[in-house]
JSON list of N, CA and C in Angstrom, two decimals:
[
{"chain": "A", "resi": 115, "resn": "UNK", "atom": "N", "xyz": [84.02, -12.60, -23.30]},
{"chain": "A", "resi": 115, "resn": "UNK", "atom": "CA", "xyz": [83.65, -11.18, -23.26]},
{"chain": "A", "resi": 115, "resn": "UNK", "atom": "C", "xyz": [83.32, -10.79, -21.85]},
{"chain": "A", "resi": 116, "resn": "UNK", "atom": "N", "xyz": [82.75, -9.62, -21.77]},
{"chain": "A", "resi": 116, "resn": "UNK", "atom": "CA", "xyz": [82.41, -9.01, -20.52]},
{"chain": "A", "resi": 116, "resn": "UNK", "atom": "C", "xyz": [81.09, -9.58, -19.98]},
{"chain": "A", "resi": 117, "resn": "UNK", "atom": "N", "xyz": [81.12, -9.95, -18.70]},
{"chain": "A", "resi": 117, "resn": "UNK", "atom": "CA", "xyz": [79.92, -10.45, -18.02]},
{"chain": "A", "resi": 117, "resn": "UNK", "atom": "C", "xyz": [79.41, -9.40, -17.00]},
{"chain": "A", "resi": 118, "resn": "UNK", "atom": "N", "xyz": [78.15, -9.24, -16.97]},
{"chain": "A", "resi": 118, "resn": "UNK", "atom": "CA", "xyz": [77.54, -8.30, -15.98]},
{"chain": "A", "resi": 118, "resn": "UNK", "atom": "C", "xyz": [77.58, -8.89, -14.62]},
{"chain": "A", "resi": 119, "resn": "UNK", "atom": "N", "xyz": [77.82, -8.06, -13.65]},
{"chain": "A", "resi": 119, "resn": "UNK", "atom": "CA", "xyz": [77.90, -8.49, -12.24]},
{"chain": "A", "resi": 119, "resn": "UNK", "atom": "C", "xyz": [76.54, -9.01, -11.73]},
{"chain": "A", "resi": 120, "resn": "UNK", "atom": "N", "xyz": [76.55, -10.01, -10.87]},
{"chain": "A", "resi": 120, "resn": "UNK", "atom": "CA", "xyz": [75.29, -10.59, -10.37]},
{"chain": "A", "resi": 120, "resn": "UNK", "atom": "C", "xyz": [74.66, -9.68, -9.32]},
{"chain": "A", "resi": 121, "resn": "UNK", "atom": "N", "xyz": [75.48, -8.97, -8.53]},
{"chain": "A", "resi": 121, "resn": "UNK", "atom": "CA", "xyz": [74.91, -8.15, -7.52]},
{"chain": "A", "resi": 121, "resn": "UNK", "atom": "C", "xyz": [74.81, -6.67, -7.86]},
{"chain": "A", "resi": 122, "resn": "UNK", "atom": "N", "xyz": [75.44, -6.27, -8.97]},
{"chain": "A", "resi": 122, "resn": "UNK", "atom": "CA", "xyz": [75.39, -4.88, -9.42]},
{"chain": "A", "resi": 122, "resn": "UNK", "atom": "C", "xyz": [75.47, -4.90, -10.95]},
{"chain": "A", "resi": 123, "resn": "UNK", "atom": "N", "xyz": [74.42, -4.46, -11.59]},
{"chain": "A", "resi": 123, "resn": "UNK", "atom": "CA", "xyz": [74.34, -4.45, -13.05]},
{"chain": "A", "resi": 123, "resn": "UNK", "atom": "C", "xyz": [75.18, -3.44, -13.71]},
{"chain": "A", "resi": 124, "resn": "UNK", "atom": "N", "xyz": [75.78, -2.58, -12.94]},
{"chain": "A", "resi": 124, "resn": "UNK", "atom": "CA", "xyz": [76.70, -1.53, -13.52]},
{"chain": "A", "resi": 124, "resn": "UNK", "atom": "C", "xyz": [78.18, -1.94, -13.49]},
{"chain": "A", "resi": 125, "resn": "UNK", "atom": "N", "xyz": [78.45, -3.18, -12.98]},
{"chain": "A", "resi": 125, "resn": "UNK", "atom": "CA", "xyz": [79.83, -3.64, -12.94]},
{"chain": "A", "resi": 125, "resn": "UNK", "atom": "C", "xyz": [79.97, -4.83, -13.89]},
{"chain": "A", "resi": 126, "resn": "UNK", "atom": "N", "xyz": [81.07, -4.79, -14.68]},
{"chain": "A", "resi": 126, "resn": "UNK", "atom": "CA", "xyz": [81.30, -5.91, -15.62]},
{"chain": "A", "resi": 126, "resn": "UNK", "atom": "C", "xyz": [82.73, -6.46, -15.40]},
{"chain": "A", "resi": 127, "resn": "UNK", "atom": "N", "xyz": [82.91, -7.73, -15.79]},
{"chain": "A", "resi": 127, "resn": "UNK", "atom": "CA", "xyz": [84.19, -8.43, -15.61]},
{"chain": "A", "resi": 127, "resn": "UNK", "atom": "C", "xyz": [84.50, -9.20, -16.84]},
{"chain": "A", "resi": 128, "resn": "UNK", "atom": "N", "xyz": [85.72, -9.08, -17.30]},
{"chain": "A", "resi": 128, "resn": "UNK", "atom": "CA", "xyz": [86.22, -9.89, -18.42]},
{"chain": "A", "resi": 128, "resn": "UNK", "atom": "C", "xyz": [87.24, -10.88, -17.79]},
{"chain": "A", "resi": 129, "resn": "UNK", "atom": "N", "xyz": [86.84, -12.14, -17.69]},
{"chain": "A", "resi": 129, "resn": "UNK", "atom": "CA", "xyz": [87.67, -13.16, -16.99]},
{"chain": "A", "resi": 129, "resn": "UNK", "atom": "C", "xyz": [89.03, -13.38, -17.59]},
{"chain": "A", "resi": 130, "resn": "UNK", "atom": "N", "xyz": [89.07, -13.42, -18.94]},
{"chain": "A", "resi": 130, "resn": "UNK", "atom": "CA", "xyz": [90.38, -13.70, -19.60]},
{"chain": "A", "resi": 130, "resn": "UNK", "atom": "C", "xyz": [91.40, -12.66, -19.32]},
{"chain": "A", "resi": 131, "resn": "UNK", "atom": "N", "xyz": [90.99, -11.41, -19.31]},
{"chain": "A", "resi": 131, "resn": "UNK", "atom": "CA", "xyz": [91.96, -10.28, -19.07]},
{"chain": "A", "resi": 131, "resn": "UNK", "atom": "C", "xyz": [91.97, -9.86, -17.60]},
{"chain": "A", "resi": 132, "resn": "UNK", "atom": "N", "xyz": [91.06, -10.39, -16.79]},
{"chain": "A", "resi": 132, "resn": "UNK", "atom": "CA", "xyz": [90.85, -9.95, -15.43]},
{"chain": "A", "resi": 132, "resn": "UNK", "atom": "C", "xyz": [90.64, -8.42, -15.39]},
{"chain": "A", "resi": 133, "resn": "UNK", "atom": "N", "xyz": [89.79, -7.96, -16.32]},
{"chain": "A", "resi": 133, "resn": "UNK", "atom": "CA", "xyz": [89.46, -6.51, -16.42]},
{"chain": "A", "resi": 133, "resn": "UNK", "atom": "C", "xyz": [88.12, -6.31, -15.80]},
{"chain": "A", "resi": 134, "resn": "UNK", "atom": "N", "xyz": [88.04, -5.22, -15.03]},
{"chain": "A", "resi": 134, "resn": "UNK", "atom": "CA", "xyz": [86.77, -4.87, -14.37]},
{"chain": "A", "resi": 134, "resn": "UNK", "atom": "C", "xyz": [86.39, -3.50, -14.83]},
{"chain": "A", "resi": 135, "resn": "UNK", "atom": "N", "xyz": [85.09, -3.27, -15.02]},
{"chain": "A", "resi": 135, "resn": "UNK", "atom": "CA", "xyz": [84.58, -2.00, -15.53]},
{"chain": "A", "resi": 135, "resn": "UNK", "atom": "C", "xyz": [83.40, -1.58, -14.70]},
{"chain": "A", "resi": 136, "resn": "UNK", "atom": "N", "xyz": [83.33, -0.29, -14.28]},
{"chain": "A", "resi": 136, "resn": "UNK", "atom": "CA", "xyz": [82.16, 0.28, -13.69]},
{"chain": "A", "resi": 136, "resn": "UNK", "atom": "C", "xyz": [81.53, 1.33, -14.59]},
{"chain": "A", "resi": 137, "resn": "UNK", "atom": "N", "xyz": [80.26, 1.21, -14.87]},
{"chain": "A", "resi": 137, "resn": "UNK", "atom": "CA", "xyz": [79.61, 2.11, -15.82]},
{"chain": "A", "resi": 137, "resn": "UNK", "atom": "C", "xyz": [78.53, 2.92, -15.02]},
{"chain": "A", "resi": 138, "resn": "UNK", "atom": "N", "xyz": [78.56, 4.24, -15.20]},
{"chain": "A", "resi": 138, "resn": "UNK", "atom": "CA", "xyz": [77.51, 5.07, -14.63]},
{"chain": "A", "resi": 138, "resn": "UNK", "atom": "C", "xyz": [77.11, 6.07, -15.70]},
{"chain": "A", "resi": 139, "resn": "UNK", "atom": "N", "xyz": [75.99, 5.84, -16.36]},
{"chain": "A", "resi": 139, "resn": "UNK", "atom": "CA", "xyz": [75.58, 6.69, -17.44]},
{"chain": "A", "resi": 139, "resn": "UNK", "atom": "C", "xyz": [76.59, 6.60, -18.58]},
{"chain": "A", "resi": 140, "resn": "UNK", "atom": "N", "xyz": [77.23, 7.71, -18.91]},
{"chain": "A", "resi": 140, "resn": "UNK", "atom": "CA", "xyz": [78.24, 7.67, -19.94]},
{"chain": "A", "resi": 140, "resn": "UNK", "atom": "C", "xyz": [79.67, 7.78, -19.35]},
{"chain": "A", "resi": 141, "resn": "UNK", "atom": "N", "xyz": [79.83, 7.49, -18.08]},
{"chain": "A", "resi": 141, "resn": "UNK", "atom": "CA", "xyz": [81.11, 7.49, -17.41]},
{"chain": "A", "resi": 141, "resn": "UNK", "atom": "C", "xyz": [81.58, 6.04, -17.16]},
{"chain": "A", "resi": 142, "resn": "UNK", "atom": "N", "xyz": [82.86, 5.78, -17.39]},
{"chain": "A", "resi": 142, "resn": "UNK", "atom": "CA", "xyz": [83.43, 4.45, -17.27]},
{"chain": "A", "resi": 142, "resn": "UNK", "atom": "C", "xyz": [84.68, 4.54, -16.37]},
{"chain": "A", "resi": 143, "resn": "UNK", "atom": "N", "xyz": [84.88, 3.53, -15.54]},
{"chain": "A", "resi": 143, "resn": "UNK", "atom": "CA", "xyz": [86.17, 3.34, -14.82]},
{"chain": "A", "resi": 143, "resn": "UNK", "atom": "C", "xyz": [86.55, 1.91, -15.13]},
{"chain": "A", "resi": 144, "resn": "UNK", "atom": "N", "xyz": [87.80, 1.73, -15.57]},
{"chain": "A", "resi": 144, "resn": "UNK", "atom": "CA", "xyz": [88.29, 0.40, -15.97]},
{"chain": "A", "resi": 144, "resn": "UNK", "atom": "C", "xyz": [89.55, 0.09, -15.07]},
{"chain": "A", "resi": 145, "resn": "UNK", "atom": "N", "xyz": [89.50, -1.08, -14.49]},
{"chain": "A", "resi": 145, "resn": "UNK", "atom": "CA", "xyz": [90.62, -1.55, -13.65]},
{"chain": "A", "resi": 145, "resn": "UNK", "atom": "C", "xyz": [91.20, -2.79, -14.33]},
{"chain": "A", "resi": 146, "resn": "UNK", "atom": "N", "xyz": [92.47, -2.67, -14.70]},
{"chain": "A", "resi": 146, "resn": "UNK", "atom": "CA", "xyz": [93.16, -3.76, -15.40]},
{"chain": "A", "resi": 146, "resn": "UNK", "atom": "C", "xyz": [94.62, -3.41, -15.59]},
{"chain": "A", "resi": 147, "resn": "UNK", "atom": "N", "xyz": [95.32, -4.31, -16.25]},
{"chain": "A", "resi": 147, "resn": "UNK", "atom": "CA", "xyz": [96.67, -3.97, -16.70]},
{"chain": "A", "resi": 147, "resn": "UNK", "atom": "C", "xyz": [96.50, -3.01, -17.85]},
{"chain": "A", "resi": 148, "resn": "UNK", "atom": "N", "xyz": [97.60, -2.41, -18.29]},
{"chain": "A", "resi": 148, "resn": "UNK", "atom": "CA", "xyz": [97.52, -1.47, -19.42]},
{"chain": "A", "resi": 148, "resn": "UNK", "atom": "C", "xyz": [96.99, -2.17, -20.64]},
{"chain": "A", "resi": 149, "resn": "UNK", "atom": "N", "xyz": [97.41, -3.43, -20.86]},
{"chain": "A", "resi": 149, "resn": "UNK", "atom": "CA", "xyz": [96.95, -4.19, -22.02]},
{"chain": "A", "resi": 149, "resn": "UNK", "atom": "C", "xyz": [95.42, -4.39, -21.96]},
{"chain": "A", "resi": 150, "resn": "UNK", "atom": "N", "xyz": [94.87, -4.68, -20.80]},
{"chain": "A", "resi": 150, "resn": "UNK", "atom": "CA", "xyz": [93.44, -4.81, -20.65]},
{"chain": "A", "resi": 150, "resn": "UNK", "atom": "C", "xyz": [92.72, -3.55, -20.91]},
{"chain": "A", "resi": 151, "resn": "UNK", "atom": "N", "xyz": [93.25, -2.43, -20.44]},
{"chain": "A", "resi": 151, "resn": "UNK", "atom": "CA", "xyz": [92.63, -1.13, -20.68]},
{"chain": "A", "resi": 151, "resn": "UNK", "atom": "C", "xyz": [92.66, -0.85, -22.20]},
{"chain": "A", "resi": 152, "resn": "UNK", "atom": "N", "xyz": [93.78, -1.13, -22.85]},
{"chain": "A", "resi": 152, "resn": "UNK", "atom": "CA", "xyz": [93.86, -0.89, -24.30]},
{"chain": "A", "resi": 152, "resn": "UNK", "atom": "C", "xyz": [92.85, -1.70, -25.07]},
{"chain": "A", "resi": 153, "resn": "UNK", "atom": "N", "xyz": [92.64, -2.97, -24.68]},
{"chain": "A", "resi": 153, "resn": "UNK", "atom": "CA", "xyz": [91.65, -3.80, -25.33]},
{"chain": "A", "resi": 153, "resn": "UNK", "atom": "C", "xyz": [90.24, -3.27, -25.16]},
{"chain": "A", "resi": 154, "resn": "UNK", "atom": "N", "xyz": [89.92, -2.78, -23.92]},
{"chain": "A", "resi": 154, "resn": "UNK", "atom": "CA", "xyz": [88.64, -2.22, -23.66]},
{"chain": "A", "resi": 154, "resn": "UNK", "atom": "C", "xyz": [88.41, -0.98, -24.49]},
{"chain": "A", "resi": 155, "resn": "UNK", "atom": "N", "xyz": [89.44, -0.10, -24.64]},
{"chain": "A", "resi": 155, "resn": "UNK", "atom": "CA", "xyz": [89.28, 1.11, -25.45]},
{"chain": "A", "resi": 155, "resn": "UNK", "atom": "C", "xyz": [89.05, 0.73, -26.89]},
{"chain": "A", "resi": 156, "resn": "UNK", "atom": "N", "xyz": [89.73, -0.25, -27.41]},
{"chain": "A", "resi": 156, "resn": "UNK", "atom": "CA", "xyz": [89.51, -0.71, -28.83]},
{"chain": "A", "resi": 156, "resn": "UNK", "atom": "C", "xyz": [88.09, -1.16, -29.01]},
{"chain": "A", "resi": 157, "resn": "UNK", "atom": "N", "xyz": [87.58, -1.92, -28.07]},
{"chain": "A", "resi": 157, "resn": "UNK", "atom": "CA", "xyz": [86.19, -2.39, -28.12]},
{"chain": "A", "resi": 157, "resn": "UNK", "atom": "C", "xyz": [85.25, -1.23, -28.10]},
{"chain": "A", "resi": 158, "resn": "UNK", "atom": "N", "xyz": [85.47, -0.22, -27.28]},
{"chain": "A", "resi": 158, "resn": "UNK", "atom": "CA", "xyz": [84.61, 0.90, -27.13]},
{"chain": "A", "resi": 158, "resn": "UNK", "atom": "C", "xyz": [84.62, 1.79, -28.37]},
{"chain": "A", "resi": 159, "resn": "UNK", "atom": "N", "xyz": [85.82, 2.01, -28.94]},
{"chain": "A", "resi": 159, "resn": "UNK", "atom": "CA", "xyz": [85.91, 2.92, -30.07]},
{"chain": "A", "resi": 159, "resn": "UNK", "atom": "C", "xyz": [85.31, 2.33, -31.41]},
{"chain": "A", "resi": 160, "resn": "UNK", "atom": "N", "xyz": [85.06, 1.05, -31.41]},
{"chain": "A", "resi": 160, "resn": "UNK", "atom": "CA", "xyz": [84.40, 0.48, -32.60]},
{"chain": "A", "resi": 160, "resn": "UNK", "atom": "C", "xyz": [82.96, 1.01, -32.71]},
{"chain": "A", "resi": 161, "resn": "UNK", "atom": "N", "xyz": [82.34, 1.41, -31.64]},
{"chain": "A", "resi": 161, "resn": "UNK", "atom": "CA", "xyz": [80.94, 1.84, -31.67]},
{"chain": "A", "resi": 161, "resn": "UNK", "atom": "C", "xyz": [80.74, 3.29, -31.28]},
{"chain": "A", "resi": 162, "resn": "UNK", "atom": "N", "xyz": [81.66, 3.85, -30.43]},
{"chain": "A", "resi": 162, "resn": "UNK", "atom": "CA", "xyz": [81.40, 5.16, -29.85]},
{"chain": "A", "resi": 162, "resn": "UNK", "atom": "C", "xyz": [82.62, 6.08, -29.98]},
{"chain": "A", "resi": 163, "resn": "UNK", "atom": "N", "xyz": [82.34, 7.38, -29.96]},
{"chain": "A", "resi": 163, "resn": "UNK", "atom": "CA", "xyz": [83.39, 8.34, -29.72]},
{"chain": "A", "resi": 163, "resn": "UNK", "atom": "C", "xyz": [83.47, 8.55, -28.22]},
{"chain": "A", "resi": 164, "resn": "UNK", "atom": "N", "xyz": [84.67, 8.63, -27.71]},
{"chain": "A", "resi": 164, "resn": "UNK", "atom": "CA", "xyz": [84.84, 8.83, -26.27]},
{"chain": "A", "resi": 164, "resn": "UNK", "atom": "C", "xyz": [85.98, 9.73, -26.00]},
{"chain": "A", "resi": 165, "resn": "UNK", "atom": "N", "xyz": [86.06, 10.27, -24.77]},
{"chain": "A", "resi": 165, "resn": "UNK", "atom": "CA", "xyz": [87.17, 11.11, -24.33]},
{"chain": "A", "resi": 165, "resn": "UNK", "atom": "C", "xyz": [87.75, 10.47, -23.10]},
{"chain": "A", "resi": 166, "resn": "UNK", "atom": "N", "xyz": [89.01, 10.15, -23.15]},
{"chain": "A", "resi": 166, "resn": "UNK", "atom": "CA", "xyz": [89.74, 9.61, -21.99]},
{"chain": "A", "resi": 166, "resn": "UNK", "atom": "C", "xyz": [90.33, 10.71, -21.18]},
{"chain": "A", "resi": 167, "resn": "UNK", "atom": "N", "xyz": [89.92, 10.80, -19.94]},
{"chain": "A", "resi": 167, "resn": "UNK", "atom": "CA", "xyz": [90.29, 11.89, -19.10]},
{"chain": "A", "resi": 167, "resn": "UNK", "atom": "C", "xyz": [91.62, 11.56, -18.25]},
{"chain": "A", "resi": 168, "resn": "UNK", "atom": "N", "xyz": [91.86, 10.31, -18.03]},
{"chain": "A", "resi": 168, "resn": "UNK", "atom": "CA", "xyz": [93.04, 9.99, -17.23]},
{"chain": "A", "resi": 168, "resn": "UNK", "atom": "C", "xyz": [93.37, 8.51, -17.41]},
{"chain": "A", "resi": 169, "resn": "UNK", "atom": "N", "xyz": [94.62, 8.16, -17.13]},
{"chain": "A", "resi": 169, "resn": "UNK", "atom": "CA", "xyz": [95.07, 6.79, -17.17]},
{"chain": "A", "resi": 169, "resn": "UNK", "atom": "C", "xyz": [95.95, 6.65, -15.92]},
{"chain": "A", "resi": 170, "resn": "UNK", "atom": "N", "xyz": [95.29, 6.33, -14.79]},
{"chain": "A", "resi": 170, "resn": "UNK", "atom": "CA", "xyz": [96.01, 6.24, -13.51]},
{"chain": "A", "resi": 170, "resn": "UNK", "atom": "C", "xyz": [96.98, 5.09, -13.51]},
{"chain": "A", "resi": 171, "resn": "UNK", "atom": "N", "xyz": [98.16, 5.27, -12.99]},
{"chain": "A", "resi": 171, "resn": "UNK", "atom": "CA", "xyz": [99.15, 4.22, -12.90]},
{"chain": "A", "resi": 171, "resn": "UNK", "atom": "C", "xyz": [100.39, 4.70, -12.27]},
{"chain": "A", "resi": 172, "resn": "UNK", "atom": "N", "xyz": [101.40, 3.80, -12.12]},
{"chain": "A", "resi": 172, "resn": "UNK", "atom": "CA", "xyz": [102.61, 4.08, -11.44]},
{"chain": "A", "resi": 172, "resn": "UNK", "atom": "C", "xyz": [103.74, 4.49, -12.36]},
{"chain": "A", "resi": 173, "resn": "UNK", "atom": "N", "xyz": [103.58, 4.38, -13.71]},
{"chain": "A", "resi": 173, "resn": "UNK", "atom": "CA", "xyz": [104.63, 4.79, -14.64]},
{"chain": "A", "resi": 173, "resn": "UNK", "atom": "C", "xyz": [104.66, 6.33, -14.65]},
{"chain": "A", "resi": 174, "resn": "UNK", "atom": "N", "xyz": [105.80, 6.85, -15.05]},
{"chain": "A", "resi": 174, "resn": "UNK", "atom": "CA", "xyz": [105.99, 8.30, -15.05]},
{"chain": "A", "resi": 174, "resn": "UNK", "atom": "C", "xyz": [105.05, 9.00, -16.03]},
{"chain": "A", "resi": 175, "resn": "UNK", "atom": "N", "xyz": [104.67, 8.29, -17.09]},
{"chain": "A", "resi": 175, "resn": "UNK", "atom": "CA", "xyz": [103.74, 8.90, -18.06]},
{"chain": "A", "resi": 175, "resn": "UNK", "atom": "C", "xyz": [102.28, 8.81, -17.65]},
{"chain": "A", "resi": 176, "resn": "UNK", "atom": "N", "xyz": [101.96, 8.08, -16.59]},
{"chain": "A", "resi": 176, "resn": "UNK", "atom": "CA", "xyz": [100.57, 7.89, -16.17]},
{"chain": "A", "resi": 176, "resn": "UNK", "atom": "C", "xyz": [100.07, 9.11, -15.34]},
{"chain": "A", "resi": 177, "resn": "UNK", "atom": "N", "xyz": [98.76, 9.29, -15.35]},
{"chain": "A", "resi": 177, "resn": "UNK", "atom": "CA", "xyz": [98.12, 10.27, -14.50]},
{"chain": "A", "resi": 177, "resn": "UNK", "atom": "C", "xyz": [98.22, 9.86, -13.05]},
{"chain": "A", "resi": 178, "resn": "UNK", "atom": "N", "xyz": [98.31, 10.79, -12.21]},
{"chain": "A", "resi": 178, "resn": "UNK", "atom": "CA", "xyz": [98.32, 10.55, -10.76]},
{"chain": "A", "resi": 178, "resn": "UNK", "atom": "C", "xyz": [97.01, 10.97, -10.05]},
{"chain": "A", "resi": 179, "resn": "UNK", "atom": "N", "xyz": [96.08, 11.52, -10.81]},
{"chain": "A", "resi": 179, "resn": "UNK", "atom": "CA", "xyz": [94.80, 11.96, -10.26]},
{"chain": "A", "resi": 179, "resn": "UNK", "atom": "C", "xyz": [93.75, 12.07, -11.30]},
{"chain": "A", "resi": 180, "resn": "UNK", "atom": "N", "xyz": [92.48, 11.92, -10.88]},
{"chain": "A", "resi": 180, "resn": "UNK", "atom": "CA", "xyz": [91.35, 12.02, -11.77]},
{"chain": "A", "resi": 180, "resn": "UNK", "atom": "C", "xyz": [90.11, 12.30, -10.97]},
{"chain": "A", "resi": 181, "resn": "UNK", "atom": "N", "xyz": [89.03, 12.67, -11.64]},
{"chain": "A", "resi": 181, "resn": "UNK", "atom": "CA", "xyz": [87.74, 12.89, -11.04]},
{"chain": "A", "resi": 181, "resn": "UNK", "atom": "C", "xyz": [86.73, 11.96, -11.64]},
{"chain": "A", "resi": 182, "resn": "UNK", "atom": "N", "xyz": [85.96, 11.26, -10.83]},
{"chain": "A", "resi": 182, "resn": "UNK", "atom": "CA", "xyz": [84.91, 10.38, -11.32]},
{"chain": "A", "resi": 182, "resn": "UNK", "atom": "C", "xyz": [83.67, 10.62, -10.49]},
{"chain": "A", "resi": 183, "resn": "UNK", "atom": "N", "xyz": [82.57, 11.01, -11.10]},
{"chain": "A", "resi": 183, "resn": "UNK", "atom": "CA", "xyz": [81.35, 11.27, -10.38]},
{"chain": "A", "resi": 183, "resn": "UNK", "atom": "C", "xyz": [81.54, 12.25, -9.27]},
{"chain": "A", "resi": 184, "resn": "UNK", "atom": "N", "xyz": [82.26, 13.34, -9.55]},
{"chain": "A", "resi": 184, "resn": "UNK", "atom": "CA", "xyz": [82.57, 14.40, -8.61]},
{"chain": "A", "resi": 184, "resn": "UNK", "atom": "C", "xyz": [83.39, 13.96, -7.43]},
{"chain": "A", "resi": 185, "resn": "UNK", "atom": "N", "xyz": [84.07, 12.84, -7.54]},
{"chain": "A", "resi": 185, "resn": "UNK", "atom": "CA", "xyz": [84.98, 12.36, -6.52]},
{"chain": "A", "resi": 185, "resn": "UNK", "atom": "C", "xyz": [86.40, 12.43, -7.07]},
{"chain": "A", "resi": 186, "resn": "UNK", "atom": "N", "xyz": [87.30, 12.95, -6.24]},
{"chain": "A", "resi": 186, "resn": "UNK", "atom": "CA", "xyz": [88.70, 13.06, -6.66]},
{"chain": "A", "resi": 186, "resn": "UNK", "atom": "C", "xyz": [89.44, 11.81, -6.24]},
{"chain": "A", "resi": 187, "resn": "UNK", "atom": "N", "xyz": [90.06, 11.18, -7.25]},
{"chain": "A", "resi": 187, "resn": "UNK", "atom": "CA", "xyz": [90.87, 9.97, -7.01]},
{"chain": "A", "resi": 187, "resn": "UNK", "atom": "C", "xyz": [92.36, 10.36, -7.18]},
{"chain": "A", "resi": 188, "resn": "UNK", "atom": "N", "xyz": [93.15, 10.05, -6.16]},
{"chain": "A", "resi": 188, "resn": "UNK", "atom": "CA", "xyz": [94.55, 10.43, -6.18]},
{"chain": "A", "resi": 188, "resn": "UNK", "atom": "C", "xyz": [95.37, 9.18, -5.94]},
{"chain": "A", "resi": 189, "resn": "UNK", "atom": "N", "xyz": [96.38, 8.99, -6.76]},
{"chain": "A", "resi": 189, "resn": "UNK", "atom": "CA", "xyz": [97.28, 7.90, -6.63]},
{"chain": "A", "resi": 189, "resn": "UNK", "atom": "C", "xyz": [98.47, 8.35, -5.73]},
{"chain": "A", "resi": 190, "resn": "UNK", "atom": "N", "xyz": [98.65, 7.71, -4.63]},
{"chain": "A", "resi": 190, "resn": "UNK", "atom": "CA", "xyz": [99.74, 8.08, -3.71]},
{"chain": "A", "resi": 190, "resn": "UNK", "atom": "C", "xyz": [101.05, 7.44, -4.28]},
{"chain": "A", "resi": 191, "resn": "UNK", "atom": "N", "xyz": [102.13, 8.18, -4.13]},
{"chain": "A", "resi": 191, "resn": "UNK", "atom": "CA", "xyz": [103.46, 7.66, -4.62]},
{"chain": "A", "resi": 191, "resn": "UNK", "atom": "C", "xyz": [103.73, 6.26, -4.04]},
{"chain": "A", "resi": 192, "resn": "UNK", "atom": "N", "xyz": [104.35, 5.48, -4.86]},
{"chain": "A", "resi": 192, "resn": "UNK", "atom": "CA", "xyz": [104.70, 4.12, -4.40]},
{"chain": "A", "resi": 192, "resn": "UNK", "atom": "C", "xyz": [104.46, 3.16, -5.52]},
{"chain": "A", "resi": 193, "resn": "UNK", "atom": "N", "xyz": [104.84, 1.92, -5.29]},
{"chain": "A", "resi": 193, "resn": "UNK", "atom": "CA", "xyz": [104.65, 0.82, -6.28]},
{"chain": "A", "resi": 193, "resn": "UNK", "atom": "C", "xyz": [103.64, -0.11, -5.74]},
{"chain": "A", "resi": 194, "resn": "UNK", "atom": "N", "xyz": [102.91, -0.78, -6.61]},
{"chain": "A", "resi": 194, "resn": "UNK", "atom": "CA", "xyz": [101.98, -1.78, -6.16]},
{"chain": "A", "resi": 194, "resn": "UNK", "atom": "C", "xyz": [102.72, -3.00, -5.60]},
{"chain": "A", "resi": 195, "resn": "UNK", "atom": "N", "xyz": [102.14, -3.64, -4.63]},
{"chain": "A", "resi": 195, "resn": "UNK", "atom": "CA", "xyz": [102.77, -4.87, -4.10]},
{"chain": "A", "resi": 195, "resn": "UNK", "atom": "C", "xyz": [102.53, -6.00, -5.03]},
{"chain": "A", "resi": 196, "resn": "UNK", "atom": "N", "xyz": [103.53, -6.82, -5.24]},
{"chain": "A", "resi": 196, "resn": "UNK", "atom": "CA", "xyz": [103.42, -7.93, -6.19]},
{"chain": "A", "resi": 196, "resn": "UNK", "atom": "C", "xyz": [102.70, -9.09, -5.57]}
]
């Protein structure tokens, strides 16, 4: 499962999926593969109602921008390095 960060209690890591999550109040940012994000969402929806505002990624169907804690996050065109 998810383990709380040692240096920051708002950061969580799931070692099996290599999924990272930052929590601030009722806001979440999840960094993972799409499969890891999907598993996180399934875990979350078992207990809570939530609204997903963006799914940043390089696929054409993915969002290219989002706002988190009044900060604008923009994905620049390109592919991730392997």
